[in-house]
Every structure is written in structure tokens, then in C-alpha cells.
Tab-separated table of C-alpha atoms in Angstrom:
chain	number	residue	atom	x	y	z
A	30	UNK	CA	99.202	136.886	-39.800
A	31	UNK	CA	99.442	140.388	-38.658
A	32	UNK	CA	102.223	141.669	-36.452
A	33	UNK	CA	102.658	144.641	-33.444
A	34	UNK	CA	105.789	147.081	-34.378
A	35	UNK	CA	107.334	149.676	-32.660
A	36	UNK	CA	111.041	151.563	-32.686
A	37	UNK	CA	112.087	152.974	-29.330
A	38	UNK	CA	115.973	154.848	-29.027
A	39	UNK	CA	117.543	154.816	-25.783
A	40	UNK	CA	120.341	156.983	-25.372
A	41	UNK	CA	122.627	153.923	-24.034
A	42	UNK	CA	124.874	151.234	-25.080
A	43	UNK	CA	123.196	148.317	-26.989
A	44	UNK	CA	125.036	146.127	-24.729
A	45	UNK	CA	122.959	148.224	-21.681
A	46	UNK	CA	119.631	147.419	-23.371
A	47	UNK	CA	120.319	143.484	-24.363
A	48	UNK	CA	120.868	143.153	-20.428
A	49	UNK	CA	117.555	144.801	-19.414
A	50	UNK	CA	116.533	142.553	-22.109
A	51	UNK	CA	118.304	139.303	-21.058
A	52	UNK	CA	118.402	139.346	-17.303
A	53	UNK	CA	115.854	138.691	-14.734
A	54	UNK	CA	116.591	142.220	-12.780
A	55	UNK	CA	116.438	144.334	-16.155
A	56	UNK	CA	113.195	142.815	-17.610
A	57	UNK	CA	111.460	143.002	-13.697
A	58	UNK	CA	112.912	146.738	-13.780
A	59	UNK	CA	110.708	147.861	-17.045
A	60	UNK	CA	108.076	144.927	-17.741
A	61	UNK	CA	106.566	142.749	-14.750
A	62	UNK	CA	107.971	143.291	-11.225
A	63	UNK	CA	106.971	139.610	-11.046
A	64	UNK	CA	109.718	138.092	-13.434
A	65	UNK	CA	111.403	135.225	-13.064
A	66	UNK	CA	113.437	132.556	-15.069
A	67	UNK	CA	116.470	132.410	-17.117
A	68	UNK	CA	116.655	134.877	-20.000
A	69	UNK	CA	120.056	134.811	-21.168
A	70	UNK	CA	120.197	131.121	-22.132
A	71	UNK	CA	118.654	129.439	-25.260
A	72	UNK	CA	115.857	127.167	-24.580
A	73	UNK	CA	115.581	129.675	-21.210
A	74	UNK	CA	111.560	130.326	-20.100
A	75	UNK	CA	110.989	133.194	-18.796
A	76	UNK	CA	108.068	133.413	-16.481
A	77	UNK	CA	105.936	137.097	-16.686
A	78	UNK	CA	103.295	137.250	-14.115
A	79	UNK	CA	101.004	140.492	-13.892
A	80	UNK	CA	97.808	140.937	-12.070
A	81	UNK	CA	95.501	139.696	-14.303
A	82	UNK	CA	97.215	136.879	-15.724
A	83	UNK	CA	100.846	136.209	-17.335
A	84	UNK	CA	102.933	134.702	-19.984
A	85	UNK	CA	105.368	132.111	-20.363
A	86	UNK	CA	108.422	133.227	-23.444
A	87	UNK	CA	111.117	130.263	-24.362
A	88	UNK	CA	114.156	132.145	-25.395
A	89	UNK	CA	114.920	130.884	-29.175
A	90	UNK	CA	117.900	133.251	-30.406
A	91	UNK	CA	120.053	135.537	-28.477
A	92	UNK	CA	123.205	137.842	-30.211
A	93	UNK	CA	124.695	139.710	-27.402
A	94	UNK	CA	123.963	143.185	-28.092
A	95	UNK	CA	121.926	142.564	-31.424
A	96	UNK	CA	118.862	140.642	-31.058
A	97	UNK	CA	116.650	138.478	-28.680
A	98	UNK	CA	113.703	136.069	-30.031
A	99	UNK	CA	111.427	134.539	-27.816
A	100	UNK	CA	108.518	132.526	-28.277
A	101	UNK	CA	105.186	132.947	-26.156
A	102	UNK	CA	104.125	129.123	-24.857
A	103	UNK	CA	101.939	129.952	-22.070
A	104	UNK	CA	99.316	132.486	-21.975
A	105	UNK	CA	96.521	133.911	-23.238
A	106	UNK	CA	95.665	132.158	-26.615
A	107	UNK	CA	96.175	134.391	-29.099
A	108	UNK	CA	99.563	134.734	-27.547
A	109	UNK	CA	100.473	131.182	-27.278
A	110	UNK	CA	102.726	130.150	-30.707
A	111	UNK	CA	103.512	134.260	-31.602
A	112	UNK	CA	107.117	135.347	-31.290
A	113	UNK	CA	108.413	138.756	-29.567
A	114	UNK	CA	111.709	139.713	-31.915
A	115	UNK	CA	114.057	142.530	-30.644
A	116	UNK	CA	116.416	144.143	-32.820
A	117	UNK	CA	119.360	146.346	-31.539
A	118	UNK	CA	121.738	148.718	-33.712
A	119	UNK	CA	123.783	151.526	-32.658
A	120	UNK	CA	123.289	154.751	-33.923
A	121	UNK	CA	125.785	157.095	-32.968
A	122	UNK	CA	124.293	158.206	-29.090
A	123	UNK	CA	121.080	155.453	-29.030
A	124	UNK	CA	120.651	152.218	-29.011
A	125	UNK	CA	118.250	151.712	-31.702
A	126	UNK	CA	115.332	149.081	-30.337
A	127	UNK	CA	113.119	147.430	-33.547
A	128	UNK	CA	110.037	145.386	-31.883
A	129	UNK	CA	108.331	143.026	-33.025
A	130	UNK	CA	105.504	140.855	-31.643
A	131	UNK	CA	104.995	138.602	-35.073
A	132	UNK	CA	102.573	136.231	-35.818
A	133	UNK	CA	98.706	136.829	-34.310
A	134	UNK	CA	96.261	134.846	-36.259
A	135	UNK	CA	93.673	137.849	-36.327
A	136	UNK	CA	93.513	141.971	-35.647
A	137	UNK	CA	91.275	140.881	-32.298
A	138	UNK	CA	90.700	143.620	-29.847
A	139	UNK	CA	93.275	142.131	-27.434
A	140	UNK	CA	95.956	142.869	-29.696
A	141	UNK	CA	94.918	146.522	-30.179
A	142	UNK	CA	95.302	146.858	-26.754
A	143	UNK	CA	98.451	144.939	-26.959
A	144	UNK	CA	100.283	147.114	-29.399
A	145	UNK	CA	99.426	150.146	-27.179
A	146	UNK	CA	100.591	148.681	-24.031
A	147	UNK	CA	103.684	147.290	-25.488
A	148	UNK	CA	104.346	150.836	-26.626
A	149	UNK	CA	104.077	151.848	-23.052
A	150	UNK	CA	106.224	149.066	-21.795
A	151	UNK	CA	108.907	150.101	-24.894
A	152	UNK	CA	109.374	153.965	-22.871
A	153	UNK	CA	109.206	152.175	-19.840
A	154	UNK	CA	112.364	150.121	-20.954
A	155	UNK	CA	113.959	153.537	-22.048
A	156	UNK	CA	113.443	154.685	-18.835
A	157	UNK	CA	114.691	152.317	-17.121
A	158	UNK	CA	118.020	152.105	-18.976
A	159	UNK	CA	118.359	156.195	-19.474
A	160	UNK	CA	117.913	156.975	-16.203
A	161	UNK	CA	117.827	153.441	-13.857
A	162	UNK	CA	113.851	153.737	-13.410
A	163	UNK	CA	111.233	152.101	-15.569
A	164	UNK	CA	107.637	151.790	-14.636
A	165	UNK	CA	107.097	147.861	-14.844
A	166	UNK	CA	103.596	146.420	-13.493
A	167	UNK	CA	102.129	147.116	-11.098
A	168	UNK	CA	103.415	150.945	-11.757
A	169	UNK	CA	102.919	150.406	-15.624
A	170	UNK	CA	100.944	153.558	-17.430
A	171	UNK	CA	96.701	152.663	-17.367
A	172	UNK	CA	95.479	152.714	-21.131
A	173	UNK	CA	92.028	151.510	-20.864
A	174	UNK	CA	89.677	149.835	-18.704
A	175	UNK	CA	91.183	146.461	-19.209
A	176	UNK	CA	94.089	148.154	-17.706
B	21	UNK	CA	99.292	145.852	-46.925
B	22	UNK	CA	100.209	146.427	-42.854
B	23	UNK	CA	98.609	147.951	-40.755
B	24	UNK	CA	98.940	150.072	-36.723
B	25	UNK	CA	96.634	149.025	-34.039
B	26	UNK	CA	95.801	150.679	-30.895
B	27	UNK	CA	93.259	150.383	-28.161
B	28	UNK	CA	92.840	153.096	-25.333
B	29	UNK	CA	89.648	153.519	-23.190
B	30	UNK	CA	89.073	157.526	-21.887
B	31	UNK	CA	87.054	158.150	-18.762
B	32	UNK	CA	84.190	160.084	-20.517
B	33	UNK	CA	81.250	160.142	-23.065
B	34	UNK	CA	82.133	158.922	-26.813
B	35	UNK	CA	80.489	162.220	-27.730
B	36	UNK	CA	83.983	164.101	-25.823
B	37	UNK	CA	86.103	162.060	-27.656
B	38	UNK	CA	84.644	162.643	-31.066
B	39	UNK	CA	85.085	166.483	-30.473
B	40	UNK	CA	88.569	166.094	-29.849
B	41	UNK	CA	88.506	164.516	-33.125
B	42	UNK	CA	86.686	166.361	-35.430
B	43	UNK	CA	87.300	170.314	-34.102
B	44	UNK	CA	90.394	171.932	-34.693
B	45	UNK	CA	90.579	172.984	-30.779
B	46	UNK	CA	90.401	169.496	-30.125
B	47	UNK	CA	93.324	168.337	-32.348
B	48	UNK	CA	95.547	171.121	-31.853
B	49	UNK	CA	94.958	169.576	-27.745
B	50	UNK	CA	96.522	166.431	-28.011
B	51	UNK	CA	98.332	165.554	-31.628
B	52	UNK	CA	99.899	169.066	-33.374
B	53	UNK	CA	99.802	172.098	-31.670
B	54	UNK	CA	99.652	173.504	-35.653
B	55	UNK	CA	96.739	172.073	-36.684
B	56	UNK	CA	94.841	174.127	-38.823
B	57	UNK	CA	91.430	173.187	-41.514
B	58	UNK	CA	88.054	171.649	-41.408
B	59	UNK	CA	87.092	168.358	-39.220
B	60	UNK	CA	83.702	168.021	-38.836
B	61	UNK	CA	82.576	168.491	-42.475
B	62	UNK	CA	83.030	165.009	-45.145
B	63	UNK	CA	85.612	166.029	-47.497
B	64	UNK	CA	87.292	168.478	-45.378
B	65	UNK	CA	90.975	168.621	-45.143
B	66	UNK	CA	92.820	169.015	-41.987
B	67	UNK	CA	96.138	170.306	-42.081
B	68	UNK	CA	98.597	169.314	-39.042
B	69	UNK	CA	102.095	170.620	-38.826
B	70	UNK	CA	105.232	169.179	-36.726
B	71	UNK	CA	108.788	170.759	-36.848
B	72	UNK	CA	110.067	167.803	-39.049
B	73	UNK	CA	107.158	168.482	-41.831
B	74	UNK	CA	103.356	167.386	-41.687
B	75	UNK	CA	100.333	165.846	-42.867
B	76	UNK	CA	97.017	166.697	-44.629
B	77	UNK	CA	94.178	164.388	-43.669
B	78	UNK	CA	90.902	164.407	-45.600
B	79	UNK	CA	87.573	163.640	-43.767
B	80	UNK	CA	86.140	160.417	-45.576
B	81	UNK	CA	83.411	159.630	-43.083
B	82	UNK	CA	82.219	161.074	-39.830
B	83	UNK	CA	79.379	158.955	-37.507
B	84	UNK	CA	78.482	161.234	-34.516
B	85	UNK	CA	80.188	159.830	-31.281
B	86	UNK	CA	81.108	156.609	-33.004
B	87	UNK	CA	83.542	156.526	-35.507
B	88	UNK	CA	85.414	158.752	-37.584
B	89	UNK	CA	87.696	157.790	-40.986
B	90	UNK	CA	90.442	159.862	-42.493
B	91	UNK	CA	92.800	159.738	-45.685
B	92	UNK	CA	96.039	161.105	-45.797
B	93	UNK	CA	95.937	162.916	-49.070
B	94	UNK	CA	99.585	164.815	-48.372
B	95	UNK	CA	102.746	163.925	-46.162
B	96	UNK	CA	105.338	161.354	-46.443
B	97	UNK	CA	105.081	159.101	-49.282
B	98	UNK	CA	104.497	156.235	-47.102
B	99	UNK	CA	101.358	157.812	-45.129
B	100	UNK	CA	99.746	159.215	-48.764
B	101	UNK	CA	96.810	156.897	-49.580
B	102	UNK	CA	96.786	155.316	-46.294
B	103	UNK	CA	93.677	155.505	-44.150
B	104	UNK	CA	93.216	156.510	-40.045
B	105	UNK	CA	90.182	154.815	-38.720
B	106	UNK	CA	88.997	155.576	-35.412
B	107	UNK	CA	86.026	153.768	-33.964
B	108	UNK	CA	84.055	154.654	-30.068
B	109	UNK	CA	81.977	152.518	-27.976
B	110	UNK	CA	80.512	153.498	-24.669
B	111	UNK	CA	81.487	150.930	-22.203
B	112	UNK	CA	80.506	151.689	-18.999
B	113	UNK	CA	82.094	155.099	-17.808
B	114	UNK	CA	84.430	154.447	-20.754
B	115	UNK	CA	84.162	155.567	-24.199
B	116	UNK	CA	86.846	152.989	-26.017
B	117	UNK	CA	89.010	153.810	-28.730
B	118	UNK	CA	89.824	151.573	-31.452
B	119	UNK	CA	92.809	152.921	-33.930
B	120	UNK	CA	94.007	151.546	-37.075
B	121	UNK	CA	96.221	153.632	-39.249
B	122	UNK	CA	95.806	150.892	-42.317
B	123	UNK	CA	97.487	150.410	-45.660
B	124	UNK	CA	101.179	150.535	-45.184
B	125	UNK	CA	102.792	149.053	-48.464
B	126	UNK	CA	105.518	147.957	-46.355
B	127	UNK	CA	106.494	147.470	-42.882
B	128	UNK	CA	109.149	149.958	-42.958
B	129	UNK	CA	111.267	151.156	-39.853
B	130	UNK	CA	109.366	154.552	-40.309
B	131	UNK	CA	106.467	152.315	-39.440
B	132	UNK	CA	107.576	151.226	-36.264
B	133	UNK	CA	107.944	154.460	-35.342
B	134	UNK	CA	104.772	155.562	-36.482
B	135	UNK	CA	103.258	152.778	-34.864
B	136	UNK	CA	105.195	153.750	-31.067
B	137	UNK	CA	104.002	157.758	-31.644
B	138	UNK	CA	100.432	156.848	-32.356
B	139	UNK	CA	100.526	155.396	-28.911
B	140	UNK	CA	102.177	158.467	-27.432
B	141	UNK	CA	99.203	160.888	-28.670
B	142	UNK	CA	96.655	158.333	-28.304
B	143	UNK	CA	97.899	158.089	-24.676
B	144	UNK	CA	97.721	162.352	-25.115
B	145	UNK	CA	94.367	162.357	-26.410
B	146	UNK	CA	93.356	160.462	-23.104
B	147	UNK	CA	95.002	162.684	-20.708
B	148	UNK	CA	93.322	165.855	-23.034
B	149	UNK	CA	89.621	164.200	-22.708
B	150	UNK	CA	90.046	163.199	-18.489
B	151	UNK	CA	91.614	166.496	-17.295
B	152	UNK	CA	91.855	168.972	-20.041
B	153	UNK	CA	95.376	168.953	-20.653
B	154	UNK	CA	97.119	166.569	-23.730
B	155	UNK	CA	100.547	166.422	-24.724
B	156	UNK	CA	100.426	167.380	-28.678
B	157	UNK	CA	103.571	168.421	-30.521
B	158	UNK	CA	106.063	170.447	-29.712
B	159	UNK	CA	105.630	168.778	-25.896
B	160	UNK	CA	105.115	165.412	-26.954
B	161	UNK	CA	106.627	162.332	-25.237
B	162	UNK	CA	110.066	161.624	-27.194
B	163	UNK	CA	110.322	158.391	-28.190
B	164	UNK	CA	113.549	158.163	-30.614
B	165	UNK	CA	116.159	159.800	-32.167
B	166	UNK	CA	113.646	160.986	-35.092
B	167	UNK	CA	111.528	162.328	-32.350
């Protein structure tokens, strides 16, 4: 099992960030324009859809302000059964963001490009909360020529 | 033992991108701005300096236009003994990237960082190759309150 990590800090509130994390309008603002679903409810599913495909996450642990879990159970396979984990802490100005995406069976190609593009999506998120404009698909930042 | 993943594909020739890997000119374009030492010979040592401190990375293997293996011999504790391994394909117009910065001990919250930056400068090294101008440090993309 290997896992995608990354640590954003977004000069906010962590309360700001769990609703961009937690709310329909926040998670359309930095991830998929195409969002829909509830987020802020256990046992929630959150519908992603991007151009080339999507992904289905059932919300499985939410602590206003300190952490989301979700669970991917639609999607691409090697995303089906692997859990997205978001940690927040304050530290003095920022909200502190610890990612997670835990649980691929195997370091495929796909998840390479995963780990970059969820990098991209992380600053995306900061941007959107920072300054009230992220760049969610279809404006999301190219990486490679599977987009 | 962890490890960071990233995937980016860069409009050009593998051969372009394995320049901006192996020459100082090239390095000093898109990671550290103070990048100093030897890339393009095996055992070399490359020295790249940030404000908050640096690392030296010695040249373990070097394939012409396809892949390219370093050791971090000096730095943090955490990034001594670890290994950077890039490998290129030409695909298409593309030449695709494929990063692993392998052998964490731990995945520390130093690593998540790590992990978010990588895909800052890979995303640099991209811009650097397509239009001749990268982001390295000082005027890198801040991600956090480390930097």
C-alpha cells in the first residue's frame, strides 16, 4: 500500500478551509466546477465529474475544522476502495492542510500523475480560500499530456 | 521505506529535458537559483542552495535522454541516503517525466511538504523546457509557511 502526501498552508481560518472542504460551492470553487452532492454529512457522496471521467467519495469522518475522510467508491479502479484524509491545525496565521490519498495497491503511472495533480489542486484550494479564486477543472493547471 | 511520486509530460525532446537535468545552467533554471557542481559526470556532486539551507546530490547513474539517478549525500537528515530517480520517455511531442524521490524512513510532515514542492519545480522545470523561463528558488511558488 503506498500513499500520495502533501502539506499546503493557507493563510485563513481552519474553519474557512473545512468549508471549501465540506460544501458543494467550496470544493466546485478549487477542484471540479462539476461538483455535486452532500459533503458535510456522514455517509454524504459527493459526486466529482471532470472531462475525462470522475469520482464518486462517501464522506466517512468529519471534525468541524479538523479533519475530513472520504472514501473513493466510484471511479477509476485504482481509486475505487482508497481513502482521501485531510488534516487541519492552526498555526498561528495558516491553516495547516496534511493530505493524504492512502491506500493504492501499486506505484502505477496513474498515481504519479495523481500526486502531481493533487498538488496542483492543493494551491488551487489555497487560492481559492486566500484570495476567493481557485482554478478548479476545467481552469485546473495542465501537467502532462493526460492532462 | 516511503516514497514521492510525480508525473509531468514537457512539450519537447527527452534529450531537452535531460540537459536541464544534468548541466548546472539547467538546474540553476528551474529548482535553485544557487546551484553550483558537476551533473553530467557519474559520481559528481551537485551542490544546490535555498535560503533555509541546501542539499548535495551525487550523480549515481546518468542514461542519455532517458533517465537520470541521484543520492543525496548532504542536507537534512531525512533526505541523506535517500535517492531522486528521474526517468524520460518520448511520447509523441512529449518527453514524460517520471519522479520518485524514494527511501523516506518515515512519512514525516517534512515529507508532505517535500512531496507538494517537488510538484512546484517539477511544474518549473516544465515551464523552463516549453518557453525558457522556470520558476527555481528564490521565485518559487510558495506553498506553506516553511516555504
Amino acid at each position: 500500500m503506498v500513499d500520495i502526501l502533501h502539506r499546503v498552508a493557507i493563510k485563513a481560518s481552519t474553519a474557512e478551509v473545512y468549508t471549501a472542504l465540506t460544501t458543494v460551492e467550496g470544493l466546485a470553487g478549487w477542484w471540479a466546477t462539476n461538483t455535486k452532492g452532500k459533503g458535510n454529512d456522514i455517509s454524504g457522496v459527493l459526486q466529482f465529474r471532470f472531462d475525462a471521467g470522475g469520482f464518486d467519495m462517501e464522506v466517512l469522518e468529519l471534525d468541524p475544522a479538523k479533519r475530513v475522510r472520504w472514501e473513493a467508491v466510484e471511479g477509476p479502479e485504482e481509486w475505487v476502495g482508497t481513502h482521501v484524509d485531510w488534516n487541519l491545525e492552526q498555526v498561528d496565521d495558516y491553516a495547516v492542510v496534511l493530505f493524504k490519498h492512502e491506500g493504492w495497491k501499486e506505484p502505477v503511472e496513474f498515481m504519479h500523475h495523481c500526486s502531481t495533480k493533487w498538488a496542483v489542486f492543493l494551491l488551487s484550494l489555497k487560492s481559492l480560500v486566500e484570495t476567493g479564486k481557485g482554478a478548479p477543472d476545467p481552469h485546473d493547471v495542465k501537467i502532462d499530456n493526460w492532462n
